[in-house]
XYZ file of N, CA and C in Angstrom:
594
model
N 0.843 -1.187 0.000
C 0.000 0.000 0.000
C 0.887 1.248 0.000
N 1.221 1.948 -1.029
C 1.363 3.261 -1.057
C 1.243 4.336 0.092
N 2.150 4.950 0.601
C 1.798 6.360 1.666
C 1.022 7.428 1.211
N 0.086 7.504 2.482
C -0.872 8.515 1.567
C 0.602 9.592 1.182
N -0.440 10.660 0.349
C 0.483 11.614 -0.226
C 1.631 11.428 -0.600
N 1.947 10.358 -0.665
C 3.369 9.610 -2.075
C 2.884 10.119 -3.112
N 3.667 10.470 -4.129
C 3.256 10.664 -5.388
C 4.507 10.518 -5.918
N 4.553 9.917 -7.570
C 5.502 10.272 -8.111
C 5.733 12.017 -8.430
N 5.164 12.627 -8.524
C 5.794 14.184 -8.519
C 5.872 14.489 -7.357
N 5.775 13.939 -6.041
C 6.369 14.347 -4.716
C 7.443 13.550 -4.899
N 7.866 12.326 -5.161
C 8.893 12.076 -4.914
C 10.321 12.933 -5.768
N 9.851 12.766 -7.060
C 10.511 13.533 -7.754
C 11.183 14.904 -7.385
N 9.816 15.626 -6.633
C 10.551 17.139 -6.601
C 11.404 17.003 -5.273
N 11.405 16.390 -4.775
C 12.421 16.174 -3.224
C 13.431 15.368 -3.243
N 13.272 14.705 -4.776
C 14.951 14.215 -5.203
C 15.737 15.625 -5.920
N 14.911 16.371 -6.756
C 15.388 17.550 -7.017
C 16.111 18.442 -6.663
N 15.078 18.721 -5.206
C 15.323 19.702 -3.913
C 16.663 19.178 -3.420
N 17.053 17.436 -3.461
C 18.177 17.129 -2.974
C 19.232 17.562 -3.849
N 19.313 17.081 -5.591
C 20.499 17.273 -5.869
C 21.204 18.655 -6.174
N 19.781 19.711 -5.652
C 20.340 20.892 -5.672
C 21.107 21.194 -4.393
N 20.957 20.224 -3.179
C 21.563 20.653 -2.116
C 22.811 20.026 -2.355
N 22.888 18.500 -2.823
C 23.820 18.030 -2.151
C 24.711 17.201 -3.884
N 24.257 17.794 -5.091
C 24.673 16.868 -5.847
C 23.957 15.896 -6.743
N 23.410 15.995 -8.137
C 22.998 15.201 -8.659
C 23.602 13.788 -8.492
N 24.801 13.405 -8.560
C 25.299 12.256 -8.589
C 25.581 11.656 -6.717
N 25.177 12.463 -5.900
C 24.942 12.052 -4.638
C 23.496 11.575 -4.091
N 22.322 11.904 -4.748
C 21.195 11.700 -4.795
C 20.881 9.979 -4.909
N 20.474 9.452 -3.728
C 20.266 7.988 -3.677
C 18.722 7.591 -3.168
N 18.142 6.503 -3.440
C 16.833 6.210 -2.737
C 16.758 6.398 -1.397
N 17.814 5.923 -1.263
C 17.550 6.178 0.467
C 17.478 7.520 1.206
N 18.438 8.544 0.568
C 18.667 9.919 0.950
C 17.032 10.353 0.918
N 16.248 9.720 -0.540
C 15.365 10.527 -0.859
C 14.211 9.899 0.273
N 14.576 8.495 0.641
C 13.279 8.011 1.350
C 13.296 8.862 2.773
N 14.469 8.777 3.280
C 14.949 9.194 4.626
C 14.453 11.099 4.907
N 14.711 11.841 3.616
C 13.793 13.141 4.186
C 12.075 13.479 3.534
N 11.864 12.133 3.236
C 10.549 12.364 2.866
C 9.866 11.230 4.104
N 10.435 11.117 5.294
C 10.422 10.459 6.633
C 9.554 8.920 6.316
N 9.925 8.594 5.012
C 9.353 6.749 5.139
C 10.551 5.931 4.653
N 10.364 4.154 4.486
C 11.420 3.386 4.549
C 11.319 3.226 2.635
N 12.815 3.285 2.320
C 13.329 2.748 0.753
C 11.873 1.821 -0.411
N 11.624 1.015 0.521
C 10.895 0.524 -0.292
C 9.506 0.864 -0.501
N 8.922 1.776 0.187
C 7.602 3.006 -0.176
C 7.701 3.629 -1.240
N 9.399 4.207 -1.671
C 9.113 4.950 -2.905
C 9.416 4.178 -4.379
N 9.084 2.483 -4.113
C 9.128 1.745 -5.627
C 7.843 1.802 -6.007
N 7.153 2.614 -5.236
C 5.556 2.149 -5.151
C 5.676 3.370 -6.563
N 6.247 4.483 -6.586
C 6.038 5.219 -7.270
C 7.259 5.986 -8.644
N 8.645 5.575 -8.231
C 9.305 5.498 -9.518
C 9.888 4.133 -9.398
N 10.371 3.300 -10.396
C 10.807 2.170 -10.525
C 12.423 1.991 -9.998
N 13.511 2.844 -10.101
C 14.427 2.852 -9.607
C 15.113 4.178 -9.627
N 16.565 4.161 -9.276
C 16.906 4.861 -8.792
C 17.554 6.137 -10.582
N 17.408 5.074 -11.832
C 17.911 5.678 -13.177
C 16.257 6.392 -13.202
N 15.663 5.556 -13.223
C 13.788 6.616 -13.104
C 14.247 7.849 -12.515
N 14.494 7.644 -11.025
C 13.985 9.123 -10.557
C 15.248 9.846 -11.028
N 15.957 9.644 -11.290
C 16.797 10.989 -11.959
C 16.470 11.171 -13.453
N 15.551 10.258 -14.173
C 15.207 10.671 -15.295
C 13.977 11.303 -15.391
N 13.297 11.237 -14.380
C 11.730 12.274 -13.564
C 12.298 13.615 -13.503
N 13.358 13.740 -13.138
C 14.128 14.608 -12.315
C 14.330 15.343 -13.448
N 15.558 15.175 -14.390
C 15.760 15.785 -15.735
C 14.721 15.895 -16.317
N 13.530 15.289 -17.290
C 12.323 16.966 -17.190
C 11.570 17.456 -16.238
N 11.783 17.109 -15.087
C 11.064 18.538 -14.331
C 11.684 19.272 -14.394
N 13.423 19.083 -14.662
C 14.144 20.355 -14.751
C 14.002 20.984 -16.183
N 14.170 20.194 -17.109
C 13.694 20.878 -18.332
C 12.496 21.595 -18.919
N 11.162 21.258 -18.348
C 10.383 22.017 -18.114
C 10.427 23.524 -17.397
N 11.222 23.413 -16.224
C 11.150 24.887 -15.800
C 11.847 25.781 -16.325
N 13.466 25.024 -16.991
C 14.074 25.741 -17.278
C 13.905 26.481 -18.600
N 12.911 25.803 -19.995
C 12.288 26.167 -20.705
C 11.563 27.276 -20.421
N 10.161 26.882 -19.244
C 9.371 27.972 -18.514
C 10.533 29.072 -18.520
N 11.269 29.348 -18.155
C 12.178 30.590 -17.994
C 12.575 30.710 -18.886
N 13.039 30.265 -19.705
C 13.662 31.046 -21.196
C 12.471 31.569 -22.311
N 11.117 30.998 -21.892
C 10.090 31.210 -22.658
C 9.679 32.736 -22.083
N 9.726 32.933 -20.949
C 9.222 34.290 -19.895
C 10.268 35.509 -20.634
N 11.230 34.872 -20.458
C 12.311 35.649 -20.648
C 12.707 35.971 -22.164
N 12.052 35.231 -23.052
C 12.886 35.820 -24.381
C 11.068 36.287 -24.817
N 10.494 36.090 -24.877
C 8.962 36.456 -25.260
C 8.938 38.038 -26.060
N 9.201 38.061 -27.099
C 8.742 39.440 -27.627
C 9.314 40.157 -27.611
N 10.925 39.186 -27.844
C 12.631 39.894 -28.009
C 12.900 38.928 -29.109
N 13.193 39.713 -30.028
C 14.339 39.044 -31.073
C 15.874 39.542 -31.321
N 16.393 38.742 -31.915
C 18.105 39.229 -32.455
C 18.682 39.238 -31.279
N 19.660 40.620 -30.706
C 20.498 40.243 -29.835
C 19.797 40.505 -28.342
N 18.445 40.945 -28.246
C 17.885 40.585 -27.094
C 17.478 39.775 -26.444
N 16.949 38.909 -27.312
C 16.315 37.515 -27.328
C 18.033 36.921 -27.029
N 18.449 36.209 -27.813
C 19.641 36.084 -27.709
C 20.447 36.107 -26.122
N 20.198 37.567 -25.514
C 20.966 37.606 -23.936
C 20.182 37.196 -22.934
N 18.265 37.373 -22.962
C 17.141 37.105 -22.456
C 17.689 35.590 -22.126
N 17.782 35.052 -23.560
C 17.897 33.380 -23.246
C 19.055 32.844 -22.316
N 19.993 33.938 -22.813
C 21.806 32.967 -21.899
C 21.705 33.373 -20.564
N 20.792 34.764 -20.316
C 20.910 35.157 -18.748
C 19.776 33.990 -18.001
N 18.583 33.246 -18.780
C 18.123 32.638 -18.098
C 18.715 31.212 -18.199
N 19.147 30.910 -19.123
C 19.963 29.275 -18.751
C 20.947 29.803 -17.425
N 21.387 30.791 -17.743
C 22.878 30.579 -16.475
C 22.290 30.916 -15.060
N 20.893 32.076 -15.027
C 20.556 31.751 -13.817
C 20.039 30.486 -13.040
N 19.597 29.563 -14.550
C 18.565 28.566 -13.423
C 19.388 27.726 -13.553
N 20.658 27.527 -14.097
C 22.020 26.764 -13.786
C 22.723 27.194 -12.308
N 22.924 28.371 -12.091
C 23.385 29.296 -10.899
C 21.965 28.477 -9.683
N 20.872 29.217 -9.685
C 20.263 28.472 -8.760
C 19.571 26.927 -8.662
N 19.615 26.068 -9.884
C 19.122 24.481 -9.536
C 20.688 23.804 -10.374
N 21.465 24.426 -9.164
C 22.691 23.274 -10.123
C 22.490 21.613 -9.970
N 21.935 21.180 -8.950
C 21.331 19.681 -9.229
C 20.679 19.251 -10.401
N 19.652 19.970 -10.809
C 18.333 19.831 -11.716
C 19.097 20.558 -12.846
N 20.071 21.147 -12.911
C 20.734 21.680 -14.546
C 21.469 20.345 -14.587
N 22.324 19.940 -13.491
C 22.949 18.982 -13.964
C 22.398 17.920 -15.103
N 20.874 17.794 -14.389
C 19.987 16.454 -14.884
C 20.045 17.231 -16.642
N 19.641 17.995 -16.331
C 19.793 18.287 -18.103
C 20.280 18.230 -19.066
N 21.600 17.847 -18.449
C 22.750 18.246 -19.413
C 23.486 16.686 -19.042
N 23.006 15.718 -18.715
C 23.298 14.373 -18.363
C 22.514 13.625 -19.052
N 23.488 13.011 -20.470
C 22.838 11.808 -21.198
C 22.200 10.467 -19.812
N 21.130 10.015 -20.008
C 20.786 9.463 -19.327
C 19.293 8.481 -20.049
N 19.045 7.123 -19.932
C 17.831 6.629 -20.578
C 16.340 7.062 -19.751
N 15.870 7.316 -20.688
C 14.361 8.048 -20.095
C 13.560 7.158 -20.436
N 12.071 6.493 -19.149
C 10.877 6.056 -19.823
C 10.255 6.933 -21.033
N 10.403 6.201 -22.373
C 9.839 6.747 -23.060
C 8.351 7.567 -23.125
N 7.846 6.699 -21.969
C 6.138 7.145 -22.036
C 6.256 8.646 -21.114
N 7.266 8.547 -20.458
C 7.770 9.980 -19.363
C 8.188 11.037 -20.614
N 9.136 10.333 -21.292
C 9.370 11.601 -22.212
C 8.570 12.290 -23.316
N 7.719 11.391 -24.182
C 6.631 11.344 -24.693
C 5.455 12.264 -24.051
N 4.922 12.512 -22.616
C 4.321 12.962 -22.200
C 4.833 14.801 -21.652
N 6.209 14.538 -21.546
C 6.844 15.927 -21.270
C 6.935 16.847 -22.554
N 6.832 17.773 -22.107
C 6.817 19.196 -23.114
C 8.121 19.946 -23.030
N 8.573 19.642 -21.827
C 10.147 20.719 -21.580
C 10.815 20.578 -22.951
N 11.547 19.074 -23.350
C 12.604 19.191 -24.061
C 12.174 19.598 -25.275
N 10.683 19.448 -26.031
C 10.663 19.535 -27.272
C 10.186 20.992 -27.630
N 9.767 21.988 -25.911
C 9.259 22.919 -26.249
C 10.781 23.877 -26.324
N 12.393 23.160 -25.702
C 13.547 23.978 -24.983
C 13.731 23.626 -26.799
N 13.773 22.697 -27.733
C 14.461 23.009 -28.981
C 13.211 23.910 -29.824
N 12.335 23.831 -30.226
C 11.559 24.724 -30.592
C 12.074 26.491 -30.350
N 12.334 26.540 -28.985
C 12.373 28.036 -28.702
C 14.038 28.189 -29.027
N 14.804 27.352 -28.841
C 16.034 27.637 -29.504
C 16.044 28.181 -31.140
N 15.586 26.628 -31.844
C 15.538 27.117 -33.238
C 14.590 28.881 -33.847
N 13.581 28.826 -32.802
C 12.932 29.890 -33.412
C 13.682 31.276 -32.842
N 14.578 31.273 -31.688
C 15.112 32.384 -31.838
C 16.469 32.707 -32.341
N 17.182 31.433 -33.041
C 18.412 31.681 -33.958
C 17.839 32.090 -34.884
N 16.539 31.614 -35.677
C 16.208 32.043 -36.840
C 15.975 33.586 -37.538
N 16.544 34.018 -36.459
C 15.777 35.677 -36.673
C 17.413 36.126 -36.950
N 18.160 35.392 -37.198
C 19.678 35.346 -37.761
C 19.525 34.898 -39.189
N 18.459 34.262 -39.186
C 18.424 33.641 -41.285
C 19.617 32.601 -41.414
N 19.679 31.832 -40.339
C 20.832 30.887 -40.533
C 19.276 29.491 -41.318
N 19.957 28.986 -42.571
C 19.435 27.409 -43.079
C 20.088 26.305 -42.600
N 18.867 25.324 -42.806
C 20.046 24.584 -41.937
C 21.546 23.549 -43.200
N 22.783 22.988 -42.913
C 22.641 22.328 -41.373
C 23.238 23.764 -40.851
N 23.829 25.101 -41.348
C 23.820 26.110 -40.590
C 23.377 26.217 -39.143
N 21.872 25.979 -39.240
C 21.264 26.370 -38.096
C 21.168 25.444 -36.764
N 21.853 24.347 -37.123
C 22.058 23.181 -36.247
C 23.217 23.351 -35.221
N 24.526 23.569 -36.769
C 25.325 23.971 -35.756
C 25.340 25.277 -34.961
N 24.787 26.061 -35.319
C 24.742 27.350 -34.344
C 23.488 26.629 -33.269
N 23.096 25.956 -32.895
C 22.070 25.641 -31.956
C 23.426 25.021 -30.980
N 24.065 24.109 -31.779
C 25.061 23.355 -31.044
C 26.041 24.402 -30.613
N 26.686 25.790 -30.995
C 27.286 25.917 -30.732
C 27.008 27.075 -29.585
N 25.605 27.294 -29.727
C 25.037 27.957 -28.213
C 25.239 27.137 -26.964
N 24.657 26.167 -27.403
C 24.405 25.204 -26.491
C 26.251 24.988 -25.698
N 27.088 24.572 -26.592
C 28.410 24.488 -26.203
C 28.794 25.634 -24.866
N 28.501 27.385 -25.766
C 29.129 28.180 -24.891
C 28.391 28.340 -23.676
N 27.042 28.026 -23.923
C 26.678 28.093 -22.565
C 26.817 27.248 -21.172
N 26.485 26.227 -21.971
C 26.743 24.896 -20.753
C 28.208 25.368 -20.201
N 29.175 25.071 -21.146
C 30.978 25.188 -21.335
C 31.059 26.615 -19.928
N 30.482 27.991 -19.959
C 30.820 28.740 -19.487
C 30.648 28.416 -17.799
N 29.124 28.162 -17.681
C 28.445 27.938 -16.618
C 28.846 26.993 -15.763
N 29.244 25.665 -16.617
C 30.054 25.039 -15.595
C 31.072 25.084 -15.107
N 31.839 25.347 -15.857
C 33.627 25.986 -15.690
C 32.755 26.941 -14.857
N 32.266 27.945 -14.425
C 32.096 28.809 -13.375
C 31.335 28.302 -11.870
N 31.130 27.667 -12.356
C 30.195 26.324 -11.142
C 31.460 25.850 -10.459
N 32.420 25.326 -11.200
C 34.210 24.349 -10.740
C 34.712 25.411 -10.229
N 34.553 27.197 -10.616
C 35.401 27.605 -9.465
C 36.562 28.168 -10.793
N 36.492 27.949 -11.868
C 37.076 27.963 -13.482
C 37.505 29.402 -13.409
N 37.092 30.236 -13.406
C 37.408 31.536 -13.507
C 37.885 32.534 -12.489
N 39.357 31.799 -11.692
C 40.116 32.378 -10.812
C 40.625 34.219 -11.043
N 40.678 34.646 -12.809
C 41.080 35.534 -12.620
C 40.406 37.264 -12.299
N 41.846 38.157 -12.065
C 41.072 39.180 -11.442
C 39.782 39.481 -11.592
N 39.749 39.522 -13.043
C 38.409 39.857 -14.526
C 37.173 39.297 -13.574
N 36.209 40.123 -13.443
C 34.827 39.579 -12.958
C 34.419 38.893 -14.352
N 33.831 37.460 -13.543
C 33.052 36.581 -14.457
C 32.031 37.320 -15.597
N 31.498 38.274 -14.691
C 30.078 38.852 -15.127
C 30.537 39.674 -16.398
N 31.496 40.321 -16.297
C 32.063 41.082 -17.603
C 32.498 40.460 -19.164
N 33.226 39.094 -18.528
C 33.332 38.083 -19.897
C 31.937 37.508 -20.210
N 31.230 37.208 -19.433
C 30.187 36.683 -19.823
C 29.345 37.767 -20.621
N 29.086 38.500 -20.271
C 28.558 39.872 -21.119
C 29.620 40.004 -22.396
N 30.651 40.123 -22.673
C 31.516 40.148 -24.318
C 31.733 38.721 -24.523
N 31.229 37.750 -23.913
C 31.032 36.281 -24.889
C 29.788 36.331 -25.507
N 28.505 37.126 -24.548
C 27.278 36.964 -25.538
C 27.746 38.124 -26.782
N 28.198 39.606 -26.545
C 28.255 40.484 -27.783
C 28.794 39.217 -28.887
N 29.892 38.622 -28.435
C 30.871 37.770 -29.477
C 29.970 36.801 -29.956
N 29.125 35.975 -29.172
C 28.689 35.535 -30.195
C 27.021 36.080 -30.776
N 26.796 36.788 -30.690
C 25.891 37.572 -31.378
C 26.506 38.368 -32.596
N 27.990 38.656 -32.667
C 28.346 39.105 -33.940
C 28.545 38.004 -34.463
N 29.213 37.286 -34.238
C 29.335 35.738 -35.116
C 27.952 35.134 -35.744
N 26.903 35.241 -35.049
C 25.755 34.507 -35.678
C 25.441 35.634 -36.858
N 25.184 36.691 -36.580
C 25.312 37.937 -37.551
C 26.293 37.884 -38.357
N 27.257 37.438 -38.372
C 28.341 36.855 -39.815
C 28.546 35.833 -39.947
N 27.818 34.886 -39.818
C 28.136 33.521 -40.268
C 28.827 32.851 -41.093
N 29.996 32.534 -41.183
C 30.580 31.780 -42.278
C 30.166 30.909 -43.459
N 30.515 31.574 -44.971
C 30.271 30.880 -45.420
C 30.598 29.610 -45.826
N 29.507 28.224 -46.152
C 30.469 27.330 -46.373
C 31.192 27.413 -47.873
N 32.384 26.752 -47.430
C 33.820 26.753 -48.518
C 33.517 26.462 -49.840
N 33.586 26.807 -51.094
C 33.102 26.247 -51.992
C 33.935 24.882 -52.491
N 33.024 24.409 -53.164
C 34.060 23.107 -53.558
C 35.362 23.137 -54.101
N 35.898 22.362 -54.045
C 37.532 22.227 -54.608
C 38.194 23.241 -53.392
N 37.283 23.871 -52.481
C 38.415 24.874 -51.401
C 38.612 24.183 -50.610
N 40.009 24.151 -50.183
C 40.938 23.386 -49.530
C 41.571 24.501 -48.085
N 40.740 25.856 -47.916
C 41.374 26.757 -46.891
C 40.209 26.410 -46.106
């Protein structure tokens, strides 16, 4: 018999709540059974194991973190949209570094879990539609998705490790990495024509 008020989205959000305290990859059944005050085997009643609830975990985080880039870029294009979006990945990286982790962690998902979630397919949607206001085709527009995706994750975590010892406030490079790459998407390279070998 199930505890009342078990739920799989209670359990979920208090594995969340954990790996923002203590560590996505520290997050165990037991941690999670022990502050939700019942014994390990109450919460099989509601995710199947311990790869489940961190794959519960990664879209609830992708859902919100979408929710915020959707708030935040809404009725900004080009290079507003553009900073709207990187200031909200790096804040909700800055405050759910557990639940960013989950995001950015290949991991196997119940298909019927992912199938039913909206985060990830609504987080590429709002990507592609706000590079596009750059006129990149694809596979152009792929790799500039990929190569957002690169500087952002790339920055945020290196600043998470503690990465950016020098004098230079973080906050200042991070502000002339978005100008930089907002001129870059605005000049996009062309590809090489054939027979070019530079």
């Amino acid at each position: 018999m199930a505890r009342m008020g078990l739920t799989a989205e209670r359990v979920t959000l208090v594995g969340a709540e954990l790996a923002d305290e203590v560590g996505l990859e520290r997050v165990t059944m037991s941690a999670v059974a022990r502050r939700l005050g019942v014994k390990d085997a109450s919460l099989y009643a509601h995710v199947r194991n311990l790869d489940d609830l961190r794959g519960r975990i990664a879209l609830l985080a992708a859902d919100e973190k979408t929710v915020r880039i959707a708030e935040a870029t809404a009725g900004r294009a080009g290079r507003d949209a553009l900073v709207a979006y990187a200031n909200a990945w790096r804040a909700y990286a800055h405050e759910r570094p557990g639940r960013y982790t989950a995001t950015q962690t290949p991991m196997e998902i119940d298909p019927e879990l992912v199938a039913r979630a909206t985060g990830p397919r609504r987080a590429i949607e709002l990507t592609y539609r706000m590079l596009r206001a750059y006129e990149l085709e694809e596979p152009d527009l792929t790799d500039a998705v990929r190569l957002l995706r690169s500087t952002l994750h790339g920055f945020v975590s290196l600043e998470a490790a503690g990465g950016f010892a020098h004098v230079r406030p973080a906050e200042a490079t991070w502000a002339r990495s978005l100008d930089a790459l907002h001129t870059l998407l605005e000049n996009w390279p062309a590809h090489p024509t054939e027979g070019d070998s530079t």
